[in-house]
CSV table of C-alpha atoms in Angstrom, one decimal:
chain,number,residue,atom,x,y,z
A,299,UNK,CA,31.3,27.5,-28.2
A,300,UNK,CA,31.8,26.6,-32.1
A,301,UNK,CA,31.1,23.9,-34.1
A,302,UNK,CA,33.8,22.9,-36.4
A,303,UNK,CA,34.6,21.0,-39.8
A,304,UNK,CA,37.6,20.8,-41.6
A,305,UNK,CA,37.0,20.5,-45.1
A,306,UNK,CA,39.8,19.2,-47.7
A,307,UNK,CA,42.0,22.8,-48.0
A,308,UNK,CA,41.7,22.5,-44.0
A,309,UNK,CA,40.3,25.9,-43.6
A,310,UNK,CA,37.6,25.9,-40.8
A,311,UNK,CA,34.2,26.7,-41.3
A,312,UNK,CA,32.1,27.9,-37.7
A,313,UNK,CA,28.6,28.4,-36.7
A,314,UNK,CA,27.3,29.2,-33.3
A,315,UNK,CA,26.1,26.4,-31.0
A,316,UNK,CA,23.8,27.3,-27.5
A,317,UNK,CA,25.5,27.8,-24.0
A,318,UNK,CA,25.4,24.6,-21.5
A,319,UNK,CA,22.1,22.5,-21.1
A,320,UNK,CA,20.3,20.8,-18.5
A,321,UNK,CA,18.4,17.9,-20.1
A,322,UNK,CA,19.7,14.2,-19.2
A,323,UNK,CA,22.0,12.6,-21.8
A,324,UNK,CA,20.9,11.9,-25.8
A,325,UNK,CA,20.6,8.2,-26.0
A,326,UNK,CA,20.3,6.6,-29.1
A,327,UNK,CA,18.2,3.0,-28.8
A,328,UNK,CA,17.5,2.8,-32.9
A,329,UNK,CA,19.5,0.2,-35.0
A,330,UNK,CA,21.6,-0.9,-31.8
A,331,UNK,CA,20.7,-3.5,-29.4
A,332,UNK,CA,23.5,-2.4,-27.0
A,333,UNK,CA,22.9,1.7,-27.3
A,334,UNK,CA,25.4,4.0,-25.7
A,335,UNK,CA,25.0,7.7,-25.6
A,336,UNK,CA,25.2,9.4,-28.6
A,337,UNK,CA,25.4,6.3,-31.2
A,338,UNK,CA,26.2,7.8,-34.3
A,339,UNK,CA,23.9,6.8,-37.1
A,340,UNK,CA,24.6,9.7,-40.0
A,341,UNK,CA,27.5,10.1,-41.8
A,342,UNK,CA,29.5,11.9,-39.3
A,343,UNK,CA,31.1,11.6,-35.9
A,344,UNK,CA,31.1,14.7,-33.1
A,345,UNK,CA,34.5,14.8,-31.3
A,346,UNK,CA,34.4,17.6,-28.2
A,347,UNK,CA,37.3,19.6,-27.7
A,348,UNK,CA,37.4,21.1,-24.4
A,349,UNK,CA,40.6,23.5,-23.4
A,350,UNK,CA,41.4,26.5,-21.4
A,351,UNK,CA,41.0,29.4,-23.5
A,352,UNK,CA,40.9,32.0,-21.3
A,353,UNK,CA,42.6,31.9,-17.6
A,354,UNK,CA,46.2,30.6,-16.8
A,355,UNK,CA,46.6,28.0,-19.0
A,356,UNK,CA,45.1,29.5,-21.9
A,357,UNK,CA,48.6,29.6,-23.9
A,358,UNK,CA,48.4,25.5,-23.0
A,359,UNK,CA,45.0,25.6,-24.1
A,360,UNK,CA,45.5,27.3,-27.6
A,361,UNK,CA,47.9,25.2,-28.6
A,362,UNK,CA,45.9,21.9,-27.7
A,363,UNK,CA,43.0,23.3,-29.8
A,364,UNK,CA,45.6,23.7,-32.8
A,365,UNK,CA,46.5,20.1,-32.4
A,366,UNK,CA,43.2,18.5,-32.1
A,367,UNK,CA,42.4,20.2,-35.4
A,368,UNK,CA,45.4,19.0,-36.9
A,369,UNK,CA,43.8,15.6,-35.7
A,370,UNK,CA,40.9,15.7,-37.4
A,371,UNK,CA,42.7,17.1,-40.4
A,372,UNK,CA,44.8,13.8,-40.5
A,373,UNK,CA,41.9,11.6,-39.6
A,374,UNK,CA,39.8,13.1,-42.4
A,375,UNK,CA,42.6,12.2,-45.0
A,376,UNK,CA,43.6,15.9,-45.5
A,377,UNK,CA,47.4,16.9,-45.2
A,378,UNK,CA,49.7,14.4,-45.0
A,379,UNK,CA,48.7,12.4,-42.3
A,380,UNK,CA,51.0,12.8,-39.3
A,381,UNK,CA,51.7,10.7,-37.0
A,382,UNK,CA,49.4,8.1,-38.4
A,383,UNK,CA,52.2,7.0,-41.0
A,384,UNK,CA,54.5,6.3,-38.0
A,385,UNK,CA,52.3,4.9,-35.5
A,386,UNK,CA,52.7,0.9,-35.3
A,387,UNK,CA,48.9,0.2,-35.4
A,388,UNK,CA,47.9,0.5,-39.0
A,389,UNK,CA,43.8,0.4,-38.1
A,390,UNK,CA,43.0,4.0,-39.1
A,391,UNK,CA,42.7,4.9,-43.1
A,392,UNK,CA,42.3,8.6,-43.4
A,393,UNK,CA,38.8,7.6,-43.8
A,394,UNK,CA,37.7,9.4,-40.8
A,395,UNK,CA,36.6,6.7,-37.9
A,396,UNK,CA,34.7,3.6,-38.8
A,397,UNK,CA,34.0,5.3,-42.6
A,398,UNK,CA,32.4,8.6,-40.4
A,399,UNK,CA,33.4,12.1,-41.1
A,400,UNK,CA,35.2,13.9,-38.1
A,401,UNK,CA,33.5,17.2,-36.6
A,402,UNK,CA,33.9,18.5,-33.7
A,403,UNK,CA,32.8,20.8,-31.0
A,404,UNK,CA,35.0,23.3,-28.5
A,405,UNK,CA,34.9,24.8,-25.0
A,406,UNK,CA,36.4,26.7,-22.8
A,407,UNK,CA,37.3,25.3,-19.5
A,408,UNK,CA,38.1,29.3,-18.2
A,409,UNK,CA,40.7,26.6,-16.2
A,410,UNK,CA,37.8,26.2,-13.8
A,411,UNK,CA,35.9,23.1,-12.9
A,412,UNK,CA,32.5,24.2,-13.1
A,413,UNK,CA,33.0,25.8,-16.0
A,414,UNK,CA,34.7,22.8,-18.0
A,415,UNK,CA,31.9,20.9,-16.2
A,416,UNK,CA,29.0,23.1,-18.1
A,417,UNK,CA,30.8,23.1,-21.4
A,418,UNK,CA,31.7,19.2,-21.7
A,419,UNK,CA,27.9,18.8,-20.2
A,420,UNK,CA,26.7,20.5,-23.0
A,421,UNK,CA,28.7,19.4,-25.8
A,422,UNK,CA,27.9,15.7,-24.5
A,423,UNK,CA,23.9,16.5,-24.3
A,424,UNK,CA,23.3,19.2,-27.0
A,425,UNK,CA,26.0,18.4,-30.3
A,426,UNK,CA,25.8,14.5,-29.9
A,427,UNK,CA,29.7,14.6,-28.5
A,428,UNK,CA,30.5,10.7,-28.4
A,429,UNK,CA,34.0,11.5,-26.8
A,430,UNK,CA,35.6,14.3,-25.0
A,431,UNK,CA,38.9,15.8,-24.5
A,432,UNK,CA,40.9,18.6,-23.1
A,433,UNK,CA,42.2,20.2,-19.9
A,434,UNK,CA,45.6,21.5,-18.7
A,435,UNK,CA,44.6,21.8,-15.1
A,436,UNK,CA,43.8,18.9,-13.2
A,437,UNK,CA,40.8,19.8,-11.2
A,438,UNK,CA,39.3,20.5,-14.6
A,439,UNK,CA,40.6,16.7,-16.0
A,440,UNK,CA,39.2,15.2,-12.5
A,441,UNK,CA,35.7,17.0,-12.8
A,442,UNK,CA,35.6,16.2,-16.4
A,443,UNK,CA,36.3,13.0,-16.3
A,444,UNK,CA,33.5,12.0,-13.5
A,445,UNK,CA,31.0,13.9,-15.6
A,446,UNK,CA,31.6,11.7,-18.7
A,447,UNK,CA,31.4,8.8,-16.8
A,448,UNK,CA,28.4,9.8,-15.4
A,449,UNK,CA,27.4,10.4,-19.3
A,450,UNK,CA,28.3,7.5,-20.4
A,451,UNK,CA,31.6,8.7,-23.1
A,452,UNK,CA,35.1,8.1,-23.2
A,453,UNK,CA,37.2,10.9,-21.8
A,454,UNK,CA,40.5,10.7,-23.6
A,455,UNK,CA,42.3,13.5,-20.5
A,456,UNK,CA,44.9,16.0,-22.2
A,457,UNK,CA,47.1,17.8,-20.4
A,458,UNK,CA,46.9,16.7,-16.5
A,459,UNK,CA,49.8,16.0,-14.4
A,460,UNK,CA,47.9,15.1,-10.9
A,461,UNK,CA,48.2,11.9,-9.3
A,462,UNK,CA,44.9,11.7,-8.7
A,463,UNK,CA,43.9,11.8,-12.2
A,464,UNK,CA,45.1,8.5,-12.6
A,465,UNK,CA,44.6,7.4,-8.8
A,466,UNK,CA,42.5,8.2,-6.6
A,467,UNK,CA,40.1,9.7,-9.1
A,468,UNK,CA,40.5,7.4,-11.5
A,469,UNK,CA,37.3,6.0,-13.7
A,470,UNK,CA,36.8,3.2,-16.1
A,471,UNK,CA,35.7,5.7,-18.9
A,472,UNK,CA,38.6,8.1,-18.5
A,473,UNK,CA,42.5,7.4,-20.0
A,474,UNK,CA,45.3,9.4,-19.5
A,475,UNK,CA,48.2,9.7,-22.1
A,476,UNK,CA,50.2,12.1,-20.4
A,477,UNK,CA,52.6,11.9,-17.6
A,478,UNK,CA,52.0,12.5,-14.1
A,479,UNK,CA,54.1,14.1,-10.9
A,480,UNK,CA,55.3,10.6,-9.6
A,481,UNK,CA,57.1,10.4,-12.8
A,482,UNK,CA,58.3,13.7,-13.2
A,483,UNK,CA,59.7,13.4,-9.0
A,484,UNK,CA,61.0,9.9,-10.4
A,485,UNK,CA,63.2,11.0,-13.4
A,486,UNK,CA,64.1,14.1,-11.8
A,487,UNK,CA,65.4,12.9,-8.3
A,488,UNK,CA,68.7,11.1,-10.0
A,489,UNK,CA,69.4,14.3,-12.1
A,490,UNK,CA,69.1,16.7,-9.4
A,491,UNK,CA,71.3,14.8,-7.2
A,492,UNK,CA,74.5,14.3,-9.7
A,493,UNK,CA,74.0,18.3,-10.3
A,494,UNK,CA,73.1,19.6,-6.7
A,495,UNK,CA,74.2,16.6,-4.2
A,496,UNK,CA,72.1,15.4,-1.7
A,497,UNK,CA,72.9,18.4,1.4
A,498,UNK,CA,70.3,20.9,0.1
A,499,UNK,CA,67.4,22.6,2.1
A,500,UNK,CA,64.5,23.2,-0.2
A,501,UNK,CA,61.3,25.9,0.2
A,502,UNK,CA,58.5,24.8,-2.1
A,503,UNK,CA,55.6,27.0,-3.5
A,504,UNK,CA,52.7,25.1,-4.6
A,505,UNK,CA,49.7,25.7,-6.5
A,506,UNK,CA,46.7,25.1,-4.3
A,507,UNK,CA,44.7,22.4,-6.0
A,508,UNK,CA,44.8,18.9,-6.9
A,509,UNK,CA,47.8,18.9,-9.1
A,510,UNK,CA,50.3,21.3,-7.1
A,511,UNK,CA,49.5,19.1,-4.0
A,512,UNK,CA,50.3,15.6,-5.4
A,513,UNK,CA,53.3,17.4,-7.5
A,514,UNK,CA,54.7,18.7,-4.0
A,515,UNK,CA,53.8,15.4,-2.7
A,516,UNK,CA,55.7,13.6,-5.2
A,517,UNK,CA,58.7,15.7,-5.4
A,518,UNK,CA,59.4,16.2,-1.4
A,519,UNK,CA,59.5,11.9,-1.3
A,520,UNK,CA,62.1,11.8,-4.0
A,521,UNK,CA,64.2,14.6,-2.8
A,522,UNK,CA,64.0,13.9,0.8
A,523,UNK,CA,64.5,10.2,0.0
A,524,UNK,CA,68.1,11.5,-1.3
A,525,UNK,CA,68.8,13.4,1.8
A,526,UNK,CA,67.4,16.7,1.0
A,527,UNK,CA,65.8,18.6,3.7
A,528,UNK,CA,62.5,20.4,3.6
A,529,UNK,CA,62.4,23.8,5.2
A,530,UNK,CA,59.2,25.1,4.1
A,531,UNK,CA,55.9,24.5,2.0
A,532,UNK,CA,53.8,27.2,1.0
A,533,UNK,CA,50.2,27.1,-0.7
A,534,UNK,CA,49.8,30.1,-3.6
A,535,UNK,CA,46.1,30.5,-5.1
A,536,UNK,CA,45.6,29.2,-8.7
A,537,UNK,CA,44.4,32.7,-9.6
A,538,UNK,CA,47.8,34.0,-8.2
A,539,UNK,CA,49.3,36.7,-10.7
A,540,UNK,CA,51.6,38.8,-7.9
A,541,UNK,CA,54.3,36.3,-6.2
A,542,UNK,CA,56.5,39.4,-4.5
A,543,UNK,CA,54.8,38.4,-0.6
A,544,UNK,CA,55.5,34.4,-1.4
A,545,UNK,CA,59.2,34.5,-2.9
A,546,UNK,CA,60.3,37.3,-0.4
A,547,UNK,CA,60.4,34.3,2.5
A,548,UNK,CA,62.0,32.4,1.3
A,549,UNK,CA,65.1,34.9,1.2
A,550,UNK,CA,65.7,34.4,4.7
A,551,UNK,CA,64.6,30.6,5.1
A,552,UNK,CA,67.8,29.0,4.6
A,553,UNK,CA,66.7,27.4,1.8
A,554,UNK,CA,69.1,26.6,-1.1
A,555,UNK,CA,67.0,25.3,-3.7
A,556,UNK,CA,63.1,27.0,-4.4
A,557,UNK,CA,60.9,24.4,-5.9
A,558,UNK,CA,58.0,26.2,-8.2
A,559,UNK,CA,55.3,23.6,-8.1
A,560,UNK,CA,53.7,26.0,-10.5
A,561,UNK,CA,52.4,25.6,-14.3
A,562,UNK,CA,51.4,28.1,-17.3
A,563,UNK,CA,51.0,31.7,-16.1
A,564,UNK,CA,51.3,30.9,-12.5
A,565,UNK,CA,55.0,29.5,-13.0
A,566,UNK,CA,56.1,32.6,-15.4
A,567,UNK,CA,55.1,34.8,-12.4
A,568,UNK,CA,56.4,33.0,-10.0
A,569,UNK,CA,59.8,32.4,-11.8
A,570,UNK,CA,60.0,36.0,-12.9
A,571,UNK,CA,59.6,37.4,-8.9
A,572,UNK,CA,62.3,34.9,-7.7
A,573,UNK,CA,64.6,35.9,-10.3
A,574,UNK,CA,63.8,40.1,-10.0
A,575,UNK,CA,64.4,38.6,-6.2
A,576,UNK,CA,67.8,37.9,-6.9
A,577,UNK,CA,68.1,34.3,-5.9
A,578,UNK,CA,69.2,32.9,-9.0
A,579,UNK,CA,72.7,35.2,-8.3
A,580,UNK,CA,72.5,34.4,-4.5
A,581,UNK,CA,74.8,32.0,-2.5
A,582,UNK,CA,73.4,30.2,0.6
A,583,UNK,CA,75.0,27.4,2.7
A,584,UNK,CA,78.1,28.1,0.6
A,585,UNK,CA,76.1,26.9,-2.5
A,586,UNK,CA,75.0,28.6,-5.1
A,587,UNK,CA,71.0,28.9,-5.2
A,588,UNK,CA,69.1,27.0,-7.6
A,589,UNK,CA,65.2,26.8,-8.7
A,590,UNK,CA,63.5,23.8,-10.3
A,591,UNK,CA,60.4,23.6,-11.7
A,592,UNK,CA,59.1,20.2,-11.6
A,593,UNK,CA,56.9,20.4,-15.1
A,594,UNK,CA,58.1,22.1,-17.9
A,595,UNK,CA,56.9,22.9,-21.1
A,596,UNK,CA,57.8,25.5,-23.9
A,597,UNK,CA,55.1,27.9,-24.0
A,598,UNK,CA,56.2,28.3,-20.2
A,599,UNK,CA,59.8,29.0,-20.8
A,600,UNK,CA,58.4,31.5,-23.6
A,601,UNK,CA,56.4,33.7,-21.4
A,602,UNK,CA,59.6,33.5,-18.5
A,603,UNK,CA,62.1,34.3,-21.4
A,604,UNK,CA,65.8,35.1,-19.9
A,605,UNK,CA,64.4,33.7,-16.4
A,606,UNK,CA,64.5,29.9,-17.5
A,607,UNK,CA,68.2,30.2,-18.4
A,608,UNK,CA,69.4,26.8,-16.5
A,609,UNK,CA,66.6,26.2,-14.7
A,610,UNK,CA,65.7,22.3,-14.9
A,611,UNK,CA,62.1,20.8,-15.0
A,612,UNK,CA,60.6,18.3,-16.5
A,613,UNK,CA,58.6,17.5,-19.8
A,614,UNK,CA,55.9,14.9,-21.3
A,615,UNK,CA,57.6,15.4,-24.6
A,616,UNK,CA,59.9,17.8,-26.8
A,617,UNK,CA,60.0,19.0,-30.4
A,618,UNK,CA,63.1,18.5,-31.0
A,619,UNK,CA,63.0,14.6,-30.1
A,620,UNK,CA,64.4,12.4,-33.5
A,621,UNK,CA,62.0,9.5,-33.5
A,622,UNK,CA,60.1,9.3,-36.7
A,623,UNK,CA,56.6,10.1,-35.2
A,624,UNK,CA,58.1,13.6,-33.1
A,625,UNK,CA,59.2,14.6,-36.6
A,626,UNK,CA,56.3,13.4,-39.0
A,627,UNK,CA,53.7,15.9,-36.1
A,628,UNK,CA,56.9,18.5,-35.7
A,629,UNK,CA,56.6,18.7,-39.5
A,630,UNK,CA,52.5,18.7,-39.4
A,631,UNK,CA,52.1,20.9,-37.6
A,632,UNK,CA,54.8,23.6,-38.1
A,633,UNK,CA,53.5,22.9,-41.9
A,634,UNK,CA,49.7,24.4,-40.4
A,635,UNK,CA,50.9,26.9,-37.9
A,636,UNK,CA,53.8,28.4,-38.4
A,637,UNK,CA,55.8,26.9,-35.5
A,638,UNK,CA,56.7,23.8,-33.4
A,639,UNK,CA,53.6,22.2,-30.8
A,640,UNK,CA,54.5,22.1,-27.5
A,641,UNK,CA,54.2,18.8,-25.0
A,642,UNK,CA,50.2,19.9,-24.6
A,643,UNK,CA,50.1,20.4,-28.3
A,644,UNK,CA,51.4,16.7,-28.5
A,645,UNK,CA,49.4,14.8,-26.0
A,646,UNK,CA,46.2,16.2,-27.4
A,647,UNK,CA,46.8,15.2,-31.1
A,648,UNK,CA,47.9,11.6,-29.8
A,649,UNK,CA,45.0,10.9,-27.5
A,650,UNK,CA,42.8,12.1,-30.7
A,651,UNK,CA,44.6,9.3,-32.3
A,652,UNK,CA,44.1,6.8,-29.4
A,653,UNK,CA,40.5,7.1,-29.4
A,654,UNK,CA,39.9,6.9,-33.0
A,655,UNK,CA,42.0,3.7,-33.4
A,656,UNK,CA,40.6,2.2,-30.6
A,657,UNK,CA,37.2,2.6,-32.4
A,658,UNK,CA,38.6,0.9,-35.3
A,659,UNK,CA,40.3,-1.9,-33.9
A,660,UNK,CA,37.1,-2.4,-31.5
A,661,UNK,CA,34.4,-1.8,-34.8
A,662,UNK,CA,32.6,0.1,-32.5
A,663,UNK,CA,31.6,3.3,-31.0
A,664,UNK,CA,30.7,1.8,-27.9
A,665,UNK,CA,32.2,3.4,-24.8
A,666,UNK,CA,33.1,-0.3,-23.2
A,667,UNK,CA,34.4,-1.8,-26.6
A,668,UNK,CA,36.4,1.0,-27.1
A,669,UNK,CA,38.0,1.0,-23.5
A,670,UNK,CA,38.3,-2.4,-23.9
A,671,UNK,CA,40.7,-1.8,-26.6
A,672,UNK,CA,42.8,0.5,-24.8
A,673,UNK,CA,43.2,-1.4,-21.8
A,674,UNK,CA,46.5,-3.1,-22.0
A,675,UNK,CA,47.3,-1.8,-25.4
A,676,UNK,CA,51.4,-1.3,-26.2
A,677,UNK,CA,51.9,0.9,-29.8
A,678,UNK,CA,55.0,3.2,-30.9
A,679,UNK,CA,55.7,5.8,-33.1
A,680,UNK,CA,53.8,8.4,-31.2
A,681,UNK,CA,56.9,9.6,-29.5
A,682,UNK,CA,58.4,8.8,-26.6
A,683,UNK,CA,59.2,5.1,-27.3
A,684,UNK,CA,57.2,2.3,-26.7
A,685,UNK,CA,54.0,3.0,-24.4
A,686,UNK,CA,51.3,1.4,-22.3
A,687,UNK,CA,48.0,2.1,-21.8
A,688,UNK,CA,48.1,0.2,-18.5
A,689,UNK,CA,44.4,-1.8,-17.8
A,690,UNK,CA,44.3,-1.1,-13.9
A,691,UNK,CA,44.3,2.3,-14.0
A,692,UNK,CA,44.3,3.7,-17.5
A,693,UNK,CA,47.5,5.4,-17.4
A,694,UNK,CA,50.2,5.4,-19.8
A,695,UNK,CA,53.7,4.4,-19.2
A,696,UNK,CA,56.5,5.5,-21.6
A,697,UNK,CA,59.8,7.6,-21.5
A,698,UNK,CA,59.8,11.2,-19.4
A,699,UNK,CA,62.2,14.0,-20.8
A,700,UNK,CA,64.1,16.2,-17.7
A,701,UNK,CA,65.2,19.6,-19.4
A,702,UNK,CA,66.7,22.6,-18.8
A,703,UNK,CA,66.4,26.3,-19.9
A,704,UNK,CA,69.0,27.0,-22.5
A,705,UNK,CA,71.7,29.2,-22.0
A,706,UNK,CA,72.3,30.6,-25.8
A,707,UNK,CA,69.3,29.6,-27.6
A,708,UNK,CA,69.2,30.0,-31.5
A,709,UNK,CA,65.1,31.1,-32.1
A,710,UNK,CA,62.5,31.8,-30.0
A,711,UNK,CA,61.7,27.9,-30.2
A,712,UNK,CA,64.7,26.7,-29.0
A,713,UNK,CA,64.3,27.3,-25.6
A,714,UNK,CA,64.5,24.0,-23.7
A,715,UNK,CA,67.4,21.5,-23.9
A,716,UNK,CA,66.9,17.5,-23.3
A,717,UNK,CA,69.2,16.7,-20.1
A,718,UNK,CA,68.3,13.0,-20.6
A,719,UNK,CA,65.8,10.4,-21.5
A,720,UNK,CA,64.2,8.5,-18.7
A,721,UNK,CA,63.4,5.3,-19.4
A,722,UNK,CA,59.9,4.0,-19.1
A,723,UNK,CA,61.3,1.1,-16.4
A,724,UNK,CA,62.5,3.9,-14.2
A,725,UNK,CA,58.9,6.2,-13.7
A,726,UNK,CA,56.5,3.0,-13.9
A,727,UNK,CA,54.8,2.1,-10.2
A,728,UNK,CA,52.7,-0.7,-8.7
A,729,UNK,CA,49.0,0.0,-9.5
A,730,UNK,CA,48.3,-0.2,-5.4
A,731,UNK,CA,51.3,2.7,-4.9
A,732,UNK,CA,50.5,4.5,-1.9
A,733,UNK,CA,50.5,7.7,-3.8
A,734,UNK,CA,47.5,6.5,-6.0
A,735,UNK,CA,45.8,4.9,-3.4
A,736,UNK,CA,41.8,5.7,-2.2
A,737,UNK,CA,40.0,5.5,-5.8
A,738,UNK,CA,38.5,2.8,-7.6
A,739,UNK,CA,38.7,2.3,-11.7
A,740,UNK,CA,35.1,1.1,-11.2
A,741,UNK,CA,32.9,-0.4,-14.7
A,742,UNK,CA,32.7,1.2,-18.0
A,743,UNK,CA,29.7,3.1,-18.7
A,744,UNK,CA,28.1,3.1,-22.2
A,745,UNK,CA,25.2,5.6,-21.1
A,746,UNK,CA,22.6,3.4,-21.9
């Protein structure tokens, strides 16, 4: 674990910080007469950064902890500020947050709970952490977020896709900017069926955790709801690297369509097996075979290369949208790395942005002023269109992209190609969905 700075050239500077503590909470009761955990009261303000940076997910994970840099880079007034030029609340001034330098601190998740558990633990109790963010699986969003509100700090969730982040595990102090599976099953659904028809017999493999089981979930209701059958559903362990004894099956299922509720590493695998399988090229039912791969994102169709050739999916957000905000953090951040973020690259740098705005607009650090500000808060220019940070359940609500592998891409980049645009109107849902049912968004916690 590092603690980090970005000074005005935007180089990093690191020094080592101890392993995960034990000790209750840091609370701060000087100069406050409402004191939350980890009141700042010098100069600066510690951001923690928690990501996957070794395990599955640790290509999503790296490119997060590019983009929260970038954050603090922008919030510091270094570089040329982003996506704060675009975005339609005009409360933050380059001036870090509230006049506060940004620091921050990093873990790594390892993609397990436990582990993200330890790290966020000890950011929170040992460097003074006042918010947390991170993820890219689910579980590790879910145990995250119950730990900060436990703590007593805003967890601002990154990359999480589960139902359940946003349902039945939902929690006052936790917000979710990304999308989630009933919105990927919900812009997908109409797309599949004007491509495929509605006569298909799918065979899904899903991840065994939280996410893959709400994703399946999610998916089978749409597609069934069209008239598609389900012939099969098949758990595959998260730490899966070999698919060969899962794909093989479904060979002689009758299925016609193989739905990969996979993500990061396990979908490249996955999707690489089916294809050395031969069922991209095979003909059942008198149809041709087709996979989908319910959530998408760039660094995935990387590692699958040739494999994602036509294979459709869906995606939180795309680098090559037009809006002015996707191309002030396309320009950002290709300026600082080299190449184009991907959707997890995206949400992370934009929940950064969340939080610290919310601090401004509230004037305060406090956990509860600054989920008060959130809740029920409409902006723009972040990408995507307008969004909602919806107040019964902290989710937002804004466009969803369905993609598909491209067929002759011109870089190594230009790998995935927008099918359409959902509209927000079409993946928005009633707080008391049954699909998000069992949890409740409880009271904010300031830790005091």
């Amino acid at each position: 674990m590092s603690k980090t700075d970005i000074n005005r050239r935007g180089l990093l500077k690191s020094s080592a910080v101890a392993g995960a503590g034990l000790a209750l909470p840091t609370i701060f009761t000087a100069q406050s007469a409402a004191a939350f955990t980890n009141e700042p009261t010098g100069g600066s303000v510690t951001l923690g950064f928690n990501v996957p940076q070794t395990g599955p997910y640790a290509d999503e994970g790296a490119d997060e902890l590019r983009a929260f840099e970038l954050a603090v880079h922008h919030l510091n007034g270094d570089g040329d500020g982003g996506m704060l030029n675009t975005f339609s609340s005009k409360a933050l001034q380059g001036n870090g947050i509230l006049g506060k330098r940004v620091e921050f601190v990093t873990g790594d998740t390892q993609t397990k709970s436990d582990a993200a558990r330890a790290s966020a633990k000890s950011m929170i109790e040992k460097d003074g952490a006042i918010m947390i963010s991170g993820g890219s699986s689910s579980g590790v969003a879910v145990a995250v977020q119950g730990l900060c509100q436990e703590a007593g700090v805003i967890f601002m969730a990154g990359l999480t896709h589960s139902n359940d982040t946003t349902g039945k595990d939902k929690k006052a102090n936790g917000f979710r900017h990304f999308f989630n599976a009933y919105m990927s099953a919900a812009a997908l659904a109409p797309v599949l069926k004007n491509l495929y028809g509605t006569d298909r017999k799918a065979y899904h493999l899903t991840a065994d955790y939280t996410w893959g089981w709400t994703q399946e979930e999610s998916i089978r209701a749409a597609t069934e709801a069209m008239g598609w059958e389900t012939v099969n559903t098949v758990l595959t362990p998260l730490a899966a690297t070999d698919f060969s004894s899962y794909i093989a099956p479904v060979m002689n299922s009758g299925a016609d369509v193989l739905i990969l509720n996979h993500y990061g590493g396990n979908m490249v695998n996955s999707l690489t097996a089916a294809v050395q399988f031969g069922l991209k090229s095979k003909q059942v039912n008198g149809k041709n075979f087709e996979i989908v791969v319910p959530l998408y994102s760039r660094l995935m169709a990387k590692g699958a290369g040739e494999n994602v050739k036509g294979i459709l999916g869906s995606t939180n957000w795309h680098w090559s949208l037009q809006d002015e905000g996707s191309k002030a953090f396309v320009r950002s951040f290709g300026t600082q790395y080299g190449f184009p973020p991907s959707q997890a690259a995206h949400t992370c740098y934009v929940q950064t942005l969340l939080y610290a705005d919310a601090v401004a607009r509230a004037g305060s650090f406090n956990p509860c002023a600054v989920a008060e500000a959130l809740e029920g808060f409409e902006f723009d220019g972040m990408g995507n269109g307008k969004t909602l940070y919806r107040a019964d359940d902290h989710q937002c609500f804004k466009d969803v992209l369905v993609v598909r592998g491209k067929e002759n891409p011109t870089s190594e980049f230009d790998l995935l190609e927008v099918v359409e645009v959902t509209p927000r109107e079409q993946v928005e849902y009633a707080p008391d969905h049954p699909m998000f049912a069992g949890g409740q968004l409880g009271s904010c916690n300031p830790g005091a």
